[in-house]
Each structure stands twice: as C-alpha cells, then as structure tokens.
mmCIF file of C-alpha atoms in Angstrom:
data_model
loop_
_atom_site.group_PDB
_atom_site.id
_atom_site.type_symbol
_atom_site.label_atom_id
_atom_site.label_comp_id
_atom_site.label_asym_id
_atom_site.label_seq_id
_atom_site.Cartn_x
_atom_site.Cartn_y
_atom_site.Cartn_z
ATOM 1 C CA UNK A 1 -73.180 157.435 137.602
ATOM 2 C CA UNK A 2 -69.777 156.246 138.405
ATOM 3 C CA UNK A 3 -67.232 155.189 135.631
ATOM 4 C CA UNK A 4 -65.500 151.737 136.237
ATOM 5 C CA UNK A 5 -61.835 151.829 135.409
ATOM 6 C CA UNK A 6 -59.978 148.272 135.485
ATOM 7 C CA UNK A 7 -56.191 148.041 135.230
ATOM 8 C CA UNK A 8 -54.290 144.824 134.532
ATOM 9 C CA UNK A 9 -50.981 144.643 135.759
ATOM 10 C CA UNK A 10 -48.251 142.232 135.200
ATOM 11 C CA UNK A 11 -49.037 141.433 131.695
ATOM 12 C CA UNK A 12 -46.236 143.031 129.887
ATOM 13 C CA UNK A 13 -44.135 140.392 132.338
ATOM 14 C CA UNK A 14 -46.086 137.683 131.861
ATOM 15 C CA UNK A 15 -45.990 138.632 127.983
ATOM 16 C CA UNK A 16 -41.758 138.911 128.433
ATOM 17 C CA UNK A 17 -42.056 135.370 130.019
ATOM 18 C CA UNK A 18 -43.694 133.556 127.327
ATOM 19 C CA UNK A 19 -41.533 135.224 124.763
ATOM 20 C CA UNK A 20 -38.559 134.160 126.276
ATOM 21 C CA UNK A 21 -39.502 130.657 127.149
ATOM 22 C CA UNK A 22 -38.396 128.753 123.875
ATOM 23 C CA UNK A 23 -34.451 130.319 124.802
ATOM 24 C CA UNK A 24 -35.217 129.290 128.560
ATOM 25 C CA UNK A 25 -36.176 125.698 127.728
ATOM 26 C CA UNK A 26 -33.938 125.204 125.375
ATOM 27 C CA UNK A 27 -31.194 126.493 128.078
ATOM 28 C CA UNK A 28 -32.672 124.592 130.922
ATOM 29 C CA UNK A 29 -33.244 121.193 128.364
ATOM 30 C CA UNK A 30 -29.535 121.420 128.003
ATOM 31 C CA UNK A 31 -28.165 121.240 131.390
ATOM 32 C CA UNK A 32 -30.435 118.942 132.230
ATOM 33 C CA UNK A 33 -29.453 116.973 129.842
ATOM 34 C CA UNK A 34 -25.874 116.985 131.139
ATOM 35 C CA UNK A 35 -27.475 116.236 135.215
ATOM 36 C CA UNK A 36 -29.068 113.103 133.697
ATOM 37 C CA UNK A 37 -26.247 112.327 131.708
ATOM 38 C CA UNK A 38 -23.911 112.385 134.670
ATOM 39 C CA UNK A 39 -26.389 110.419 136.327
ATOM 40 C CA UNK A 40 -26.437 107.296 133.892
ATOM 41 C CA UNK A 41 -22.653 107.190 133.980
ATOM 42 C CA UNK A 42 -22.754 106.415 137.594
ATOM 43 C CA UNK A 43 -24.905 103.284 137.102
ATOM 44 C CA UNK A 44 -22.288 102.177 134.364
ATOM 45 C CA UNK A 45 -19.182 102.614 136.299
ATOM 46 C CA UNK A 46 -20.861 100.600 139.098
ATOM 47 C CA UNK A 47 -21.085 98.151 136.268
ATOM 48 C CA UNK A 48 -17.941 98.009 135.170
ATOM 49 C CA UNK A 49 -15.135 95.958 135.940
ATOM 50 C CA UNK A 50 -13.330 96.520 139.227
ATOM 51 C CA UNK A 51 -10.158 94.598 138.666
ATOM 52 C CA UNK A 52 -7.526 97.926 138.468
ATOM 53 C CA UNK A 53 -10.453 100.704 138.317
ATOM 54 C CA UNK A 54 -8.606 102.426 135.217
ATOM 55 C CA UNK A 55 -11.825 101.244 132.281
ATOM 56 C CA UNK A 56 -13.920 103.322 135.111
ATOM 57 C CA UNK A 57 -12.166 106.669 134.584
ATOM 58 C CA UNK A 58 -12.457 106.596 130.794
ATOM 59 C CA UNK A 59 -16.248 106.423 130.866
ATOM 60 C CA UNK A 60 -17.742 110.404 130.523
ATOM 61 C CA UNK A 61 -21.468 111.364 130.403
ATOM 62 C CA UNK A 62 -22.885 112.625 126.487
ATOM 63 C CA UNK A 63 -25.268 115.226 126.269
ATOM 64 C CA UNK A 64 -25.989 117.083 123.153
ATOM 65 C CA UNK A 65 -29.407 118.822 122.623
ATOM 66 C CA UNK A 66 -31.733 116.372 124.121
ATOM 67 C CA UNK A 67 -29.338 113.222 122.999
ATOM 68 C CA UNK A 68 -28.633 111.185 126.208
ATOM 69 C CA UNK A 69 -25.609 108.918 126.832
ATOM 70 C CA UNK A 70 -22.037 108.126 127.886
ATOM 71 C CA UNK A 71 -19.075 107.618 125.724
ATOM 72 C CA UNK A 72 -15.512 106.356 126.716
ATOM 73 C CA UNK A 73 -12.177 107.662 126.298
ATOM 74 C CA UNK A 74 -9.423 106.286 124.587
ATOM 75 C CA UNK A 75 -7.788 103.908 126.939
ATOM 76 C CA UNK A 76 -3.882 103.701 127.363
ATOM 77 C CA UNK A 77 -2.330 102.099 124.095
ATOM 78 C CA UNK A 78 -5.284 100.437 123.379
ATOM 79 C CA UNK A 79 -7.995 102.869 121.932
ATOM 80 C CA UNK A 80 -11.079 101.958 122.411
ATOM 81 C CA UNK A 81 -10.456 98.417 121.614
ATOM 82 C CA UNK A 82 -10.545 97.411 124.926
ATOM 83 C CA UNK A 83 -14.050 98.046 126.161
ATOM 84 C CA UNK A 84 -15.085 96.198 122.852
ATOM 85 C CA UNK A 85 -13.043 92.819 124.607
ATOM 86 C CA UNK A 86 -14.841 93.383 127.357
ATOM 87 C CA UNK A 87 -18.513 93.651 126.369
ATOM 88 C CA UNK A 88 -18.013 90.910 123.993
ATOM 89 C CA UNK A 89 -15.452 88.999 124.989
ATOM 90 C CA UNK A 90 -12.617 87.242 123.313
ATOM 91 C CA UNK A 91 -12.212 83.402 121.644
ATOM 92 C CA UNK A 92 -8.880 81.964 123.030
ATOM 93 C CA UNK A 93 -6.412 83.348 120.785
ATOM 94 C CA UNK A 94 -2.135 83.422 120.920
ATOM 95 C CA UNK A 95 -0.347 86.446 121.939
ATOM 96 C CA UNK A 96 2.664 87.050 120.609
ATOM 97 C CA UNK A 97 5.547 89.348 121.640
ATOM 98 C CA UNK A 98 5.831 92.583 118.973
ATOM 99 C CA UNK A 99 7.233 95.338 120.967
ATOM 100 C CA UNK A 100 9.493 93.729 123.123
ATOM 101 C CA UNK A 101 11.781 90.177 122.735
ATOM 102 C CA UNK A 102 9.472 88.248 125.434
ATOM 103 C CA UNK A 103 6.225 88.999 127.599
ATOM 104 C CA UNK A 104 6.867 89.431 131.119
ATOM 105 C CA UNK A 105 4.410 87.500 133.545
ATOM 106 C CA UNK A 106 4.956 86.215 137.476
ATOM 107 C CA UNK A 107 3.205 83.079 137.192
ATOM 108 C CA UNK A 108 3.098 80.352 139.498
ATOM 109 C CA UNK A 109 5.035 82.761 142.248
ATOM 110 C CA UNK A 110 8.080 83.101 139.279
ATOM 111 C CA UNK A 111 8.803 86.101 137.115
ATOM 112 C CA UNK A 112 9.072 84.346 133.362
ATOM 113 C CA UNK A 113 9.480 85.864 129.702
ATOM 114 C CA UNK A 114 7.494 83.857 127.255
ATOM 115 C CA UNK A 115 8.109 84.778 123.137
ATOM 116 C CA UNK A 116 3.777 83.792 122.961
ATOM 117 C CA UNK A 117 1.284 82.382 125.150
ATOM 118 C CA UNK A 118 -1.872 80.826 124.296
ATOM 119 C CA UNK A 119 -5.016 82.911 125.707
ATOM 120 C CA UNK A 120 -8.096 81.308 126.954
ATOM 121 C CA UNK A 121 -10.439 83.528 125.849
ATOM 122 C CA UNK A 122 -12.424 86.245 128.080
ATOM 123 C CA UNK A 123 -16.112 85.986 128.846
ATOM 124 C CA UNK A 124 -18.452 88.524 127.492
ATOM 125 C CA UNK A 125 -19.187 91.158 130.267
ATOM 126 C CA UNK A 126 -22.053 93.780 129.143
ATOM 127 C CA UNK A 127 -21.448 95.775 132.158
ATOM 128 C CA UNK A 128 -23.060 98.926 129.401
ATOM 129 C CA UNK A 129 -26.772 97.470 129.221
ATOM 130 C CA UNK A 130 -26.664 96.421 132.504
ATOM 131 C CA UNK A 131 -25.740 99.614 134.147
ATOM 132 C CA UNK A 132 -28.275 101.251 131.848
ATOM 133 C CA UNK A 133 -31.230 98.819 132.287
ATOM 134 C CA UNK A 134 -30.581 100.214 135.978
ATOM 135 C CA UNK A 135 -30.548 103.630 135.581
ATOM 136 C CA UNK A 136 -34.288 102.879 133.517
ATOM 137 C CA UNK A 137 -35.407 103.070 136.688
ATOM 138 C CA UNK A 138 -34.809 106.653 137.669
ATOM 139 C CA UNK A 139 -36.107 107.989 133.995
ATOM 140 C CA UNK A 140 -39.689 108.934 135.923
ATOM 141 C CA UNK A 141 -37.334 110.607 138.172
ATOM 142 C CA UNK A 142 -35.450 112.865 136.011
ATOM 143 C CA UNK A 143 -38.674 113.433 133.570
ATOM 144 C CA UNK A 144 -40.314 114.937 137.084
ATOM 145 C CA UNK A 145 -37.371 117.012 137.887
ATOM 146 C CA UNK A 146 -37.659 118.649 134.428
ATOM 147 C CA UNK A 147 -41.034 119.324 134.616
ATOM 148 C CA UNK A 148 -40.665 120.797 137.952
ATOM 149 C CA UNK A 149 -37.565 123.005 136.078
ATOM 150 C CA UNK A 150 -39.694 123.899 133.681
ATOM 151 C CA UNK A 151 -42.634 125.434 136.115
ATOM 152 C CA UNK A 152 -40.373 127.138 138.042
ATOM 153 C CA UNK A 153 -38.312 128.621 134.861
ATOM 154 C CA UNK A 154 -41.727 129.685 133.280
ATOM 155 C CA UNK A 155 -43.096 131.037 136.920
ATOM 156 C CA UNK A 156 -39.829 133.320 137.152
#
C-alpha cells in the first residue's frame, strides 16, 4: 500500500498576513482618513464665500485616527473670528476707528475717511453644513473604497 503525503504551502504567509493586519489597517485607516478628509474640504470651499477667495485658503482637511473633518486657519488679523461672522452673521453694529485716525472707504465713486460708520449687519451664511450635507453623499463612496483597501492590503 501506498503512503499519502499532503503538504500545505503558503500558510506560514498567510499566518504573517493576519499577524500583521492590525499595523496594516491601522496604517491604511490613517491615510484614508486624510483622502476623505481632503475630500470633504473640497465640498466646503465650494461653499464658501467667493467674494476675494482668501476664507477659501484657510480651510485644511483634519484627520486624526479615524476622526474626520476640516479646520481653518487663522485668518489675517482676525483669528478665527471671522469665519464665526460669517456662519452666523452679525446684528448691525458701529465701527469705530482704533488703529488708525479715520477708516478709509471709496464710496459712492469718492475715496472718504470716516472716524465710525454704522454697519448693517451681515446675514448668516452656513456655507460649513452645507458643504458637508453635500459631501454626505459620497460617504458610501469612500466606505467602498476602504473596504476595497482593506481586501487588497489583507490579499498582499
């Protein structure tokens, strides 16, 4: 009688695979994380307000661990103030000249230098939860791209 031998090959590298995974994930999770990230902040900047373009620049994707999000850099002078005028607006309010003896405007086709003016007030302008109520849209998207990640990371 014959003896049967049976050899199974590949299983130290299918053993290697599975140990590594957890660091693999976790390295994959992360710069995905920073692809969707990027993502988002393009829906946002289309959101935001076009007038000189500048508010656009100061918006960067956030990604830390599996936190999503965008976050804005200190604008000019202002801080952060700014984008918190914008999103929810201003009552009318006076402005008054600190740094300098007079504002400068060109109003009505003139250049004048007022010591105050009176401000009506700015609309609120979410541009935020818009852009991000659009970018819902391509979460099934990016959840199937990390899956995909994932099998191919795992099939390595």
């Amino acid at each position: 009688m014959a003896d049967w031998k049976i050899q199974t090959r590949g299983f130290k590298e299918f053993e290697k695979t599975f140990r590594d995974a957890p660091r693999r994930i976790a390295d994959l999770g992360r710069q995905w994380a920073k692809d969707v990230a990027a993502d988002e902040v393009k829906y946002i900047r289309k959101e935001a307000p076009k007038r000189t373009g500048r508010l656009r620049l100061t918006i960067e994707p956030y990604s830390r661990a599996w936190l999503i999000g965008v976050t804005f850099k200190p604008y000019p002078k202002l801080g952060l103030k700014l984008v918190g005028w914008i999103v929810e607006g201003t009552r009318p309010h006076v402005i008054t000249a600190r740094w300098a003896k007079a504002l400068h405007f060109v109003w009505r086709g003139k250049e004048r230098f007022f010591v105050s003016v009176h401000h009506p007030g700015t609309k609120a302008n979410d541009f935020i939860t818009r852009g991000a109520n659009k970018f819902q849209g391509r979460i099934r998207y990016w959840l199937d791209v990390l899956g995909k990640r994932i099998v191919k990371i795992l099939g390595d």
